[in-house]
XYZ file of C-alpha atoms in Angstrom:
571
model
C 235.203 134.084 -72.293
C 233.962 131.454 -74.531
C 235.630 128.693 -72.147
C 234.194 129.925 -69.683
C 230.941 129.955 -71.353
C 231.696 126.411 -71.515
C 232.449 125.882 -68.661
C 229.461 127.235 -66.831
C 227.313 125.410 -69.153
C 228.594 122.054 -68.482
C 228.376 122.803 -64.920
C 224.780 123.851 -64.826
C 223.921 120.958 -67.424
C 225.674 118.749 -64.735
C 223.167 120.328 -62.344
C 220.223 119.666 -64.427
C 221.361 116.079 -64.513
C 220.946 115.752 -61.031
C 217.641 117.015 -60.737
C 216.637 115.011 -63.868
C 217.404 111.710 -61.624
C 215.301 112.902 -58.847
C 212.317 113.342 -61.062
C 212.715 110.045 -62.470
C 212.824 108.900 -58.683
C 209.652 110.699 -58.054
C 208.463 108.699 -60.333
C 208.329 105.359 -57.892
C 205.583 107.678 -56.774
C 203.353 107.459 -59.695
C 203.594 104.266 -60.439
C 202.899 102.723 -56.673
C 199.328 105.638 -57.108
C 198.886 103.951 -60.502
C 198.992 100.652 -59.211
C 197.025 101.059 -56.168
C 194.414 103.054 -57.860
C 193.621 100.688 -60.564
C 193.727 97.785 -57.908
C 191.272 96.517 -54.707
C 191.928 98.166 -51.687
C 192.320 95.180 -49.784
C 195.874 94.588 -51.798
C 197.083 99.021 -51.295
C 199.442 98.004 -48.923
C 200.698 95.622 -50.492
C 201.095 97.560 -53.730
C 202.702 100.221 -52.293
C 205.339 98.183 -50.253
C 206.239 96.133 -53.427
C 207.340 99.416 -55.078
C 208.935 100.719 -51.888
C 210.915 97.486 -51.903
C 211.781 97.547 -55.611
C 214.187 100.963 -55.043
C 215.491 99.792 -51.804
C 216.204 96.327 -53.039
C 216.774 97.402 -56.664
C 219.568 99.693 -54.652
C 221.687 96.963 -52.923
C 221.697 94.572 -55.761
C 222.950 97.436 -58.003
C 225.292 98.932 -56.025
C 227.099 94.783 -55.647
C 226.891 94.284 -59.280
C 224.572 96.011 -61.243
C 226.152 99.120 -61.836
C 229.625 97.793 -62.896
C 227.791 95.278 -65.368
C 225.946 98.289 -66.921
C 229.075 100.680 -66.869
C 232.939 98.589 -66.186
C 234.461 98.380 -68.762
C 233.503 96.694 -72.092
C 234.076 92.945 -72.019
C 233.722 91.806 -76.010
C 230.311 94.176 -76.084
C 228.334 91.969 -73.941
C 228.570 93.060 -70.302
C 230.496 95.472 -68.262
C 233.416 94.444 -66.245
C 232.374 93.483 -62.477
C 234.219 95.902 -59.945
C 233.792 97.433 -56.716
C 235.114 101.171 -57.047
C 231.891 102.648 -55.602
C 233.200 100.972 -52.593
C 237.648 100.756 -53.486
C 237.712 104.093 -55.165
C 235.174 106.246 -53.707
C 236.878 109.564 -54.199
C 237.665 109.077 -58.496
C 233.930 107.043 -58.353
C 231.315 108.575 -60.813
C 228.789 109.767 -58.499
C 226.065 111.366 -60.932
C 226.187 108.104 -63.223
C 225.593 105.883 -60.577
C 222.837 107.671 -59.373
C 221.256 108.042 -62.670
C 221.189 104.766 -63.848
C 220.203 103.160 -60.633
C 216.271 105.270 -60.817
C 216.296 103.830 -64.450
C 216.877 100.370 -63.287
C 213.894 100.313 -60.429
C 211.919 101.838 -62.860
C 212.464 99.023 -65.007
C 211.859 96.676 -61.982
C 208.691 98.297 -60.940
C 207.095 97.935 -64.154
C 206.253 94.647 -63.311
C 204.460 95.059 -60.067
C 201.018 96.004 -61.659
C 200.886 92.784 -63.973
C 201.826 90.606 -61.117
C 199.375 92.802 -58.402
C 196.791 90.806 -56.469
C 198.089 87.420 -56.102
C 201.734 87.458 -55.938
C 203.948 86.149 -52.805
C 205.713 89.046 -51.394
C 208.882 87.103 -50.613
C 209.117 85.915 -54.229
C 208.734 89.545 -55.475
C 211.764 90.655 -53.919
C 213.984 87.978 -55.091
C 212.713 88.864 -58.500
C 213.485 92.756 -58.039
C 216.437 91.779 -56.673
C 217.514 89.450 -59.719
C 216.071 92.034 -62.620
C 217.955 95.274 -61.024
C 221.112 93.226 -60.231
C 221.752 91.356 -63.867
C 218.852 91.243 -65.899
C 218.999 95.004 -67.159
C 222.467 95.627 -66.085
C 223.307 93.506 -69.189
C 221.102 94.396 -71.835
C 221.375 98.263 -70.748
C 225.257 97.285 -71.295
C 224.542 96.654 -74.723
C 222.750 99.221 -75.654
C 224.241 102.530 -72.923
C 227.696 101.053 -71.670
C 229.323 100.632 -74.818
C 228.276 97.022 -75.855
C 227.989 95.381 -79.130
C 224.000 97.058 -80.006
C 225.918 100.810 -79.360
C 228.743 99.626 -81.447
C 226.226 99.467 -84.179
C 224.135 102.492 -84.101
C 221.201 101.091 -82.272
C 219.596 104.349 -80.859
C 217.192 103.990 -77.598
C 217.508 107.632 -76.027
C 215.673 107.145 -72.917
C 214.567 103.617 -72.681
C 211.920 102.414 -74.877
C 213.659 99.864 -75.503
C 216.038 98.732 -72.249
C 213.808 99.874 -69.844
C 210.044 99.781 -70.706
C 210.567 97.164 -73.074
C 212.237 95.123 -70.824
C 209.887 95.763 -68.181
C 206.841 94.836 -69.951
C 208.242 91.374 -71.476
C 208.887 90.418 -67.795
C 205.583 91.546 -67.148
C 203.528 89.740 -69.539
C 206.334 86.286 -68.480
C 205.200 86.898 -64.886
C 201.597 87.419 -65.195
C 201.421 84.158 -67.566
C 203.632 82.374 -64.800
C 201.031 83.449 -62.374
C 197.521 83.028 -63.923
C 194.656 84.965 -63.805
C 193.264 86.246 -60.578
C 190.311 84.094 -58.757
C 186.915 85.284 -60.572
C 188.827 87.301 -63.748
C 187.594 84.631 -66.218
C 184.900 82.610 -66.634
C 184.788 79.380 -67.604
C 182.643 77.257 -69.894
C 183.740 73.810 -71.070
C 187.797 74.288 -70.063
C 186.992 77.946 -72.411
C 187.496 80.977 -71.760
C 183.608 82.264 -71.994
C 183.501 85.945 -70.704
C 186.180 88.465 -69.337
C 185.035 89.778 -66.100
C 185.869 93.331 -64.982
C 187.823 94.550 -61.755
C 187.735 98.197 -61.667
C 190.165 99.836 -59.238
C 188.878 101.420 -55.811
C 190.387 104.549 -56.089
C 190.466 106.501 -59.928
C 191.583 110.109 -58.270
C 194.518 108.426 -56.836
C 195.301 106.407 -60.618
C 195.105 109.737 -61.565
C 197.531 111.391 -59.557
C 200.222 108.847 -60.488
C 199.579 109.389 -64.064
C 200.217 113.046 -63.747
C 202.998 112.174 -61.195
C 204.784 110.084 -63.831
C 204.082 112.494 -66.721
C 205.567 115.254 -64.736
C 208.954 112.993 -63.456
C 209.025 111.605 -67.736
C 210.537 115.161 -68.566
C 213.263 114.214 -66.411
C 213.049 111.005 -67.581
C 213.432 112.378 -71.305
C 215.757 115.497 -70.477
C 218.179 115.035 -67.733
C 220.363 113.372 -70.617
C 220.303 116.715 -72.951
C 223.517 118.547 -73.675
C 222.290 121.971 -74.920
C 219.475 124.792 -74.178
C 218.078 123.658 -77.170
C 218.025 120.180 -77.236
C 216.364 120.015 -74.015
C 213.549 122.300 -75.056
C 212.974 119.846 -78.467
C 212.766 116.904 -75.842
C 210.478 118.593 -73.409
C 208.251 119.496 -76.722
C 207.855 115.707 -78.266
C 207.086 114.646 -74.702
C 204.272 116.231 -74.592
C 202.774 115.929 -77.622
C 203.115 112.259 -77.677
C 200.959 111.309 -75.218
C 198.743 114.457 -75.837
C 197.761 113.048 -78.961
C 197.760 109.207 -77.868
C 194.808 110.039 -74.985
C 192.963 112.385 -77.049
C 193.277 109.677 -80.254
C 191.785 107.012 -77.321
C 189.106 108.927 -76.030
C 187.861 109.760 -79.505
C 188.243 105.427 -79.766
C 186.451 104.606 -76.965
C 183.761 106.854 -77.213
C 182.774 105.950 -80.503
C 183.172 102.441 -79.698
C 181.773 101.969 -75.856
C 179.532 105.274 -76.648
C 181.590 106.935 -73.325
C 184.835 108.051 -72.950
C 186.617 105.232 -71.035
C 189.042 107.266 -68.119
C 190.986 104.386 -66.950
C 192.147 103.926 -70.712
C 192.926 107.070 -71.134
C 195.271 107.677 -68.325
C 196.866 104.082 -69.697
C 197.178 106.115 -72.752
C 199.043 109.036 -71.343
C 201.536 106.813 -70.248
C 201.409 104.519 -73.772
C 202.133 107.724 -75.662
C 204.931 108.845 -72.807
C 206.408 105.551 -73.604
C 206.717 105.322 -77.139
C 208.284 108.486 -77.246
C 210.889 107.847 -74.930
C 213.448 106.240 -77.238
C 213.040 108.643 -80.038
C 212.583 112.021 -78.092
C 215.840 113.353 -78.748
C 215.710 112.745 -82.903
C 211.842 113.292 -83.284
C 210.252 116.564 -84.652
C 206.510 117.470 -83.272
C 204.763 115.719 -86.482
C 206.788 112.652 -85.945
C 205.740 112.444 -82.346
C 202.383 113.057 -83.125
C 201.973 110.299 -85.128
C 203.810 108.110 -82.666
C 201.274 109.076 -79.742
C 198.258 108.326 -81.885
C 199.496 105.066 -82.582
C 200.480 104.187 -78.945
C 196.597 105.639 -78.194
C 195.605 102.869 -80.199
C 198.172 100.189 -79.619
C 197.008 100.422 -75.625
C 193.902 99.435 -76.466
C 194.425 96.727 -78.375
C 197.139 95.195 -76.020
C 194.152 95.772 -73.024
C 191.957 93.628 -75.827
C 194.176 91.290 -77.033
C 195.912 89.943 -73.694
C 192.096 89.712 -72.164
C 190.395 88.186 -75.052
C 192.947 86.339 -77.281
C 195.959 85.566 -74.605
C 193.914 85.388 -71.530
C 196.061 86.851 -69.174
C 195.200 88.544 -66.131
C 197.233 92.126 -66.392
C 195.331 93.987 -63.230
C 196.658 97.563 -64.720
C 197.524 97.283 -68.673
C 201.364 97.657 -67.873
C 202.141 95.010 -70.699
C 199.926 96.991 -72.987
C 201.538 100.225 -72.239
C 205.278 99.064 -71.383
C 206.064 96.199 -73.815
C 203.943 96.933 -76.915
C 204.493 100.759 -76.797
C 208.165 99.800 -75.508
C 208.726 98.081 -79.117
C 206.647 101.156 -81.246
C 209.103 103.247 -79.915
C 211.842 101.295 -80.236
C 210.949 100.928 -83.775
C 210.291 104.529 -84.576
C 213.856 105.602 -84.398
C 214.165 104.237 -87.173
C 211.002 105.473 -89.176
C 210.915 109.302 -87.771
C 214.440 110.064 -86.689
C 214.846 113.963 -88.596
C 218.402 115.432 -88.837
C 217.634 118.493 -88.317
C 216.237 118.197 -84.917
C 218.559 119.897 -82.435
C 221.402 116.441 -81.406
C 219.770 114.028 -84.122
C 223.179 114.329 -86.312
C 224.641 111.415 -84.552
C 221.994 108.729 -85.910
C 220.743 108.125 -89.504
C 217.870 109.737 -90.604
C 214.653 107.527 -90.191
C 212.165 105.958 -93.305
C 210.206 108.757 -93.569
C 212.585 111.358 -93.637
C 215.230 109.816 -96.551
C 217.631 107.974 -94.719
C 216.527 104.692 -96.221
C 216.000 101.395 -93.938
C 219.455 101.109 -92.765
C 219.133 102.890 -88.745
C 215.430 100.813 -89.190
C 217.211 97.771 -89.125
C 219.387 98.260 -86.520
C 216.463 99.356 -84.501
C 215.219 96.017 -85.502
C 217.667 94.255 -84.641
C 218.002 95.816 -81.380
C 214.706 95.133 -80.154
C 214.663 91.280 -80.986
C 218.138 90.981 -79.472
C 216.915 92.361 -76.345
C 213.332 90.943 -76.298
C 215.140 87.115 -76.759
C 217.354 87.857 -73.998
C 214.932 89.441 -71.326
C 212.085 87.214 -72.594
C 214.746 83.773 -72.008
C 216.478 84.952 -68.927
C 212.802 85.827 -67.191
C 211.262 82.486 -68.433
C 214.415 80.814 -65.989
C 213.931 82.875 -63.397
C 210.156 82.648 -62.766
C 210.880 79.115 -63.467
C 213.181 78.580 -60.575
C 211.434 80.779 -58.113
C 207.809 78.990 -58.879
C 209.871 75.267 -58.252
C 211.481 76.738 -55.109
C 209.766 79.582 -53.055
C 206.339 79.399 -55.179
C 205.484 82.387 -56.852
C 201.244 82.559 -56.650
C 199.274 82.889 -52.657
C 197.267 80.713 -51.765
C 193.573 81.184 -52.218
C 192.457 82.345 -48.984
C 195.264 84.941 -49.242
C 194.076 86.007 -52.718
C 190.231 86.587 -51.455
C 190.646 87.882 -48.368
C 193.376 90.237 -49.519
C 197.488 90.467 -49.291
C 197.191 93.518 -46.794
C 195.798 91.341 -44.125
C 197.469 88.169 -45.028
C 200.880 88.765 -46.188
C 201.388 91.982 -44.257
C 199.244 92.330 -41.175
C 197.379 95.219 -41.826
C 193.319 95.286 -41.294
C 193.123 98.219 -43.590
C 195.217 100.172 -45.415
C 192.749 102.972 -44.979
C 192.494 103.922 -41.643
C 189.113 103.451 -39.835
C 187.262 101.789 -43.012
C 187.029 98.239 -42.835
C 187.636 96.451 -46.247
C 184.055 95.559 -48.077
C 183.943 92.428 -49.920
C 181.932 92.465 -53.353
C 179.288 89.268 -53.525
C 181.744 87.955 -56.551
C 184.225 88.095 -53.925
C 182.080 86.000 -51.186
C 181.141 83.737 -54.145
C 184.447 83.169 -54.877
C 185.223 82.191 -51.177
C 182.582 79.955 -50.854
C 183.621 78.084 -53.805
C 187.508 77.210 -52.786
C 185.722 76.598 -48.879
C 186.805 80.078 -47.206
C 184.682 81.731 -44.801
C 185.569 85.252 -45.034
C 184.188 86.692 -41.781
C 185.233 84.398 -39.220
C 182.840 83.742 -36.297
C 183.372 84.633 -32.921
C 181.446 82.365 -30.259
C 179.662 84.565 -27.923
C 177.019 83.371 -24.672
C 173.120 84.535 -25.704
C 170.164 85.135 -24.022
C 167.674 82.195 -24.379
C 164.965 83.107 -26.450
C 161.646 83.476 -24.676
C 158.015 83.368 -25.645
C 156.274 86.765 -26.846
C 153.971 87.314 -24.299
C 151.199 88.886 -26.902
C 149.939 87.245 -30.354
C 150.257 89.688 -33.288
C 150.932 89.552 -37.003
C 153.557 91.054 -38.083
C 155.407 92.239 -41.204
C 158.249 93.704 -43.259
C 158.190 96.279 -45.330
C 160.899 97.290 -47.816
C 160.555 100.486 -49.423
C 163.068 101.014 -52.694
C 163.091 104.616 -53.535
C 164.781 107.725 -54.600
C 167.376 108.888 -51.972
C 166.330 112.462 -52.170
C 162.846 111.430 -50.633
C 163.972 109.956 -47.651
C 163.628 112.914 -45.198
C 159.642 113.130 -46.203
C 158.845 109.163 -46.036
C 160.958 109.463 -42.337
C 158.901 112.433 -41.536
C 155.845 109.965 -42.773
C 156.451 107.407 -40.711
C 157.466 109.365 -37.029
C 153.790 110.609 -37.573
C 152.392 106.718 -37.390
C 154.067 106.100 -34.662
C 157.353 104.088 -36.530
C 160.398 105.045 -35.776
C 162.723 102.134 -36.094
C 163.800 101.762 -39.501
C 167.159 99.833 -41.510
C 168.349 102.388 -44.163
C 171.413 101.565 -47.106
C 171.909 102.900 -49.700
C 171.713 101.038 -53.173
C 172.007 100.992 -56.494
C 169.639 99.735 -58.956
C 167.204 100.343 -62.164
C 163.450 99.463 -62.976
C 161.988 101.143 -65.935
C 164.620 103.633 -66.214
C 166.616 100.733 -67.375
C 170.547 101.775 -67.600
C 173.315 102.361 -69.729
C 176.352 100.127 -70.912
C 179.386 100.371 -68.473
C 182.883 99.948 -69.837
C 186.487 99.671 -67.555
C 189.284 99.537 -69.796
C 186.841 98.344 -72.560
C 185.194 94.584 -70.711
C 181.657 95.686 -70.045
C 180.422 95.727 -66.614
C 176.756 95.204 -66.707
C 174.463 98.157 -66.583
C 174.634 101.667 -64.995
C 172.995 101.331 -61.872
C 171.250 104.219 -60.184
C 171.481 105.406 -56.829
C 168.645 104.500 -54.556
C 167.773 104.133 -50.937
C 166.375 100.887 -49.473
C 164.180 101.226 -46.154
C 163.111 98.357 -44.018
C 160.532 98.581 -40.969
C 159.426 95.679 -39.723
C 155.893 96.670 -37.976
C 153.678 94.572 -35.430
C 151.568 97.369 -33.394
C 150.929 100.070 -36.236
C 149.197 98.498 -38.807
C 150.792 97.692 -42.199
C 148.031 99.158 -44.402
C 148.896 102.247 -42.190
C 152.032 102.336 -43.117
C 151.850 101.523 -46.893
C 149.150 104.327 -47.166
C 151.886 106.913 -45.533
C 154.740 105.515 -47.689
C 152.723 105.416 -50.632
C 151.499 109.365 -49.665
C 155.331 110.828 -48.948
C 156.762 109.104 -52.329
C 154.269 110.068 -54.936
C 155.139 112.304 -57.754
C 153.584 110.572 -60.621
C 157.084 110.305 -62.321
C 159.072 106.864 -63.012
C 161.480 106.318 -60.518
C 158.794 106.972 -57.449
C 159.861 103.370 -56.402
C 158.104 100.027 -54.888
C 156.867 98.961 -51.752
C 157.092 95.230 -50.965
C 155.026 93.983 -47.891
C 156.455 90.240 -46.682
C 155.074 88.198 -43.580
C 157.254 87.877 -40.369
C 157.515 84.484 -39.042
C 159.355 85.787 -36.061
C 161.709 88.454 -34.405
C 164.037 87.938 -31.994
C 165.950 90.693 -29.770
C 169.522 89.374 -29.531
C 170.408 91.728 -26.284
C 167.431 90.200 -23.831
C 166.317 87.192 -25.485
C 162.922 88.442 -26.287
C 160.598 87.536 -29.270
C 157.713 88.477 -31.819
C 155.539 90.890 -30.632
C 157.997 91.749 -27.431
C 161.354 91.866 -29.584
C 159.763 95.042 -31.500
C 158.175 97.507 -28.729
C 161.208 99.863 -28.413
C 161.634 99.655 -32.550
C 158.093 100.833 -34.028
């Protein structure tokens, strides 16, 4: 009975597994909504196809070499023994494993797409994806998961603080410095650096949903490894109150700093906390991994600060921040919070804080510089040689006008919306000499002489937008009809509040407003301040201002017509 017990146990354990790889799969999922979401929507496509290609590329490589470096046979505790049974010995191969490792090692290779998002050649992304998944973290994960030299000595890294995040971050922050700063990011005052200019993403819902995408797929992440009922359930607990506590512990930081709660930093801080954790989930009680999330709440903020402010590099989504820093915290914790008690901890030493002396905190140590030297060596020569040989940065014009459209074809990645450049954006253009909109020639009309002398004017009307169905009521009873209506945003005497994304200010908090312009010729303009003036009134700031200009001319583009002529079908 008790075999099988057993039995049945390892069986469904074998099961859960399985489904623990998917999750981590689904996770390519989140991260692709993380990185488009915190991004411009002229690069989505782009985004999204770079983590599309990272599992399908990530997938050959491995499957040639990758897998049997991680998991051949031990060659003097540095790599794996090279070997095709996948391919020679299908029937004895080790199916599960394979499958397994290879989501951990595009997750490792995705990491990097956020850091490098916005200005990176697609071409030279793959050959990086395909060089990290096929011996970069084969290697290293050797050392630590396929028996090499760091297992050998104790060095604990459960789920991949440490040979996956880690790793994924330091080639992050190599590839963003290789890179440099998007167009516009920094400006520039005597060869300084004199202000850090924001780029929020177009699309926080979606951000969103690939933070709680990636939270969901990190249980499987943490637990498909698990042996026991009870294991798994201590595992699914420190996973969740890790990053609990990190985004509560940087919502409480940001709002007392930046006087709001900062989202964008908090969903970063989810995945900080998520992070940290990883390495230590199995040997960590609740307190221990609530201290570890409140550090990683603050440790994402500083990384945001520090690689803006101190390093100056361009990181469009905080992945170095939340994959390399929080990558080495949790690395590091092993060896301060690993408890014996906790349900498969007996295998390591017990951490600082919990007796065991600094002994497993040194071979954490160890562990982590090991790795970081390789990864940080063996990325520095291969951004090196694919920046000498394929270039690794668009050009300009590719940059501004976007990567969908240039690199992949696509108008929009959103179908039936046009993209909308921002005037930082048109500035930006105009100073490398790129005209955005390209002009089509066309034949016109000649213009012709207005066949009646008349003065005319403009009049633009700022106001609120819930008073624009009384001032168009206001002016259909004068006899003006045509009108030019967008909506804006702005502030007068209300002022506005400080605006923070991922802690660089962004101005002032604009308010919503309509803008209305009639240009008038046969009613008169007094006539149509007086009516303006009438529907807008409430006595209360934020009644809005009516600015009169003189018209020089008008011109009707379909006939040719002008002044007086050019406006008879408008007022």
């Amino acid at each position: 009975m008790e075999e099988a017990m057993s039995a049945l146990s390892s069986q469904l354990f074998g099961v859960w597994f399985l489904i623990g790889a998917a999750l981590v799969f689904w996770m390519q999922a989140g991260f692709a909504m993380v990185e488009t979401g915190f991004t411009r929507a002229k690069n989505a496509g782009n985004i999204i196809m770079k983590n599309l290609m990272d599992f399908c590329i990530g997938t050959v490589t491995f499957m040639l070499i990758g897998f049997s470096l991680l998991l051949g046979e031990d060659v003097v505790g540095l790599i794996g023994k090279p070997g095709f049974d996948l391919f020679g010995s299908y029937a004895n191969f080790d199916w599960s494993n394979f499958v397994f490792n290879l989501v951990f090692c595009a997750t490792t290779a995705t990491i990097v797409s956020g850091a490098m998002a916005e200005r990176t050649k697609f071409l030279s992304y793959c050959v990086y994806s395909a060089i990290i998944s096929g011996l970069i973290y084969p290697i290293e994960a050797h050392w630590i998961w396929g028996g090499g030299w760091l297992a050998q000595m104790g060095f604990h890294d459960f789920a991949g603080s440490c040979a996956i995040h880690m790793v994924g971050g330091i080639s992050a922050l190599i590839g963003a410095k290789f890179l440099g700063p998007r167009i516009g990011k920094f400006s520039y005052e005597k060869g300084k650096v004199a202000r850090v200019n924001a780029f929020p993403g177009h699309n926080l819902p979606m951000g969103a949903l690939g933070c709680f995408i990636l939270w969901f797929g990190w249980y499987g992440f943490n637990g498909a490894a698990a042996t026991s009922l009870e294991q798994l359930a201590s595992i699914f607990l420190t996973t969740t109150v890790a990053p609990a506590l990190a985004t509560v512990t940087c919502m409480v930081f940001t709002w007392v700093k930046y006087k709001k709660p900062d989202v964008s930093m908090c969903l970063n801080a989810s995945l900080a906390g998520l992070v940290a954790i990883t390495a230590p989930c199995d040997v960590t009680d609740a307190s221990g991994a609530a201290i570890i999330g409140i550090v990683a709440g603050l440790l994402v903020i500083f990384g945001v600060w520090f690689l803006d402010y101190v390093l100056h590099i361009d990181d469009p989504v905080g992945a170095v921040a939340v994959h390399c820093l929080n990558g080495i915290w949790g690395t590091i914790a092993v060896g301060l919070f690993a408890n014996p008690s906790v349900p498969g901890a007996s295998e390591i030493g017990a951490g600082v804080f919990y007796g065991g002396g600094f002994k497993q905190l040194g071979i954490q140590l160890t562990g982590f510089v090991s790795v970081a030297a390789y990864t940080a060596v063996a990325m520095i020569i291969v951004f090196t040689i694919i920046k000498k040989t394929l270039g690794l940065r668009v050009t300009a014009e590719e940059e501004i006008v976007g990567l969908d459209k240039l690199e992949h074809g696509i108008q929009s990645s959103y179908a039936g919306i046009s993209v909308q450049y921002s005037s930082e954006e048109l500035s930006e253009a105009a100073e490398v000499g790129i005209s955005i909109d390209q002009a089509v020639p066309v034949v016109v009309p000649a213009t012709t002489p207005s066949s009646t002398e008349s003065a005319m004017h403009k009049v633009v009307i700022v106001t609120r937008q819930n008073k624009f169905n009384a001032l168009k009521m206001a002016m259909n009873s004068i006899g003006v009809t045509g009108m030019t209506v967008v909506n804006v945003m702005g502030c007068g005497m209300q002022k506005g509040a400080s605006e923070y994304y991922r802690g660089v200010p962004v101005d002032i908090q604009l308010l919503p407003k309509i803008k209305v312009e009639i240009v008038v010729a046969k009613v008169p303009v007094k006539e149509v301040v007086e009516a303006a003036k009438k529907a807008l009134y409430t006595g209360h700031i934020g009644d809005g201002k009516i600015f009169v200009y003189d018209i020089a001319d008008v011109i009707k583009v379909r006939t040719g017509e002008s002044g007086y002529d050019a406006l008879q079908d408008s007022e």
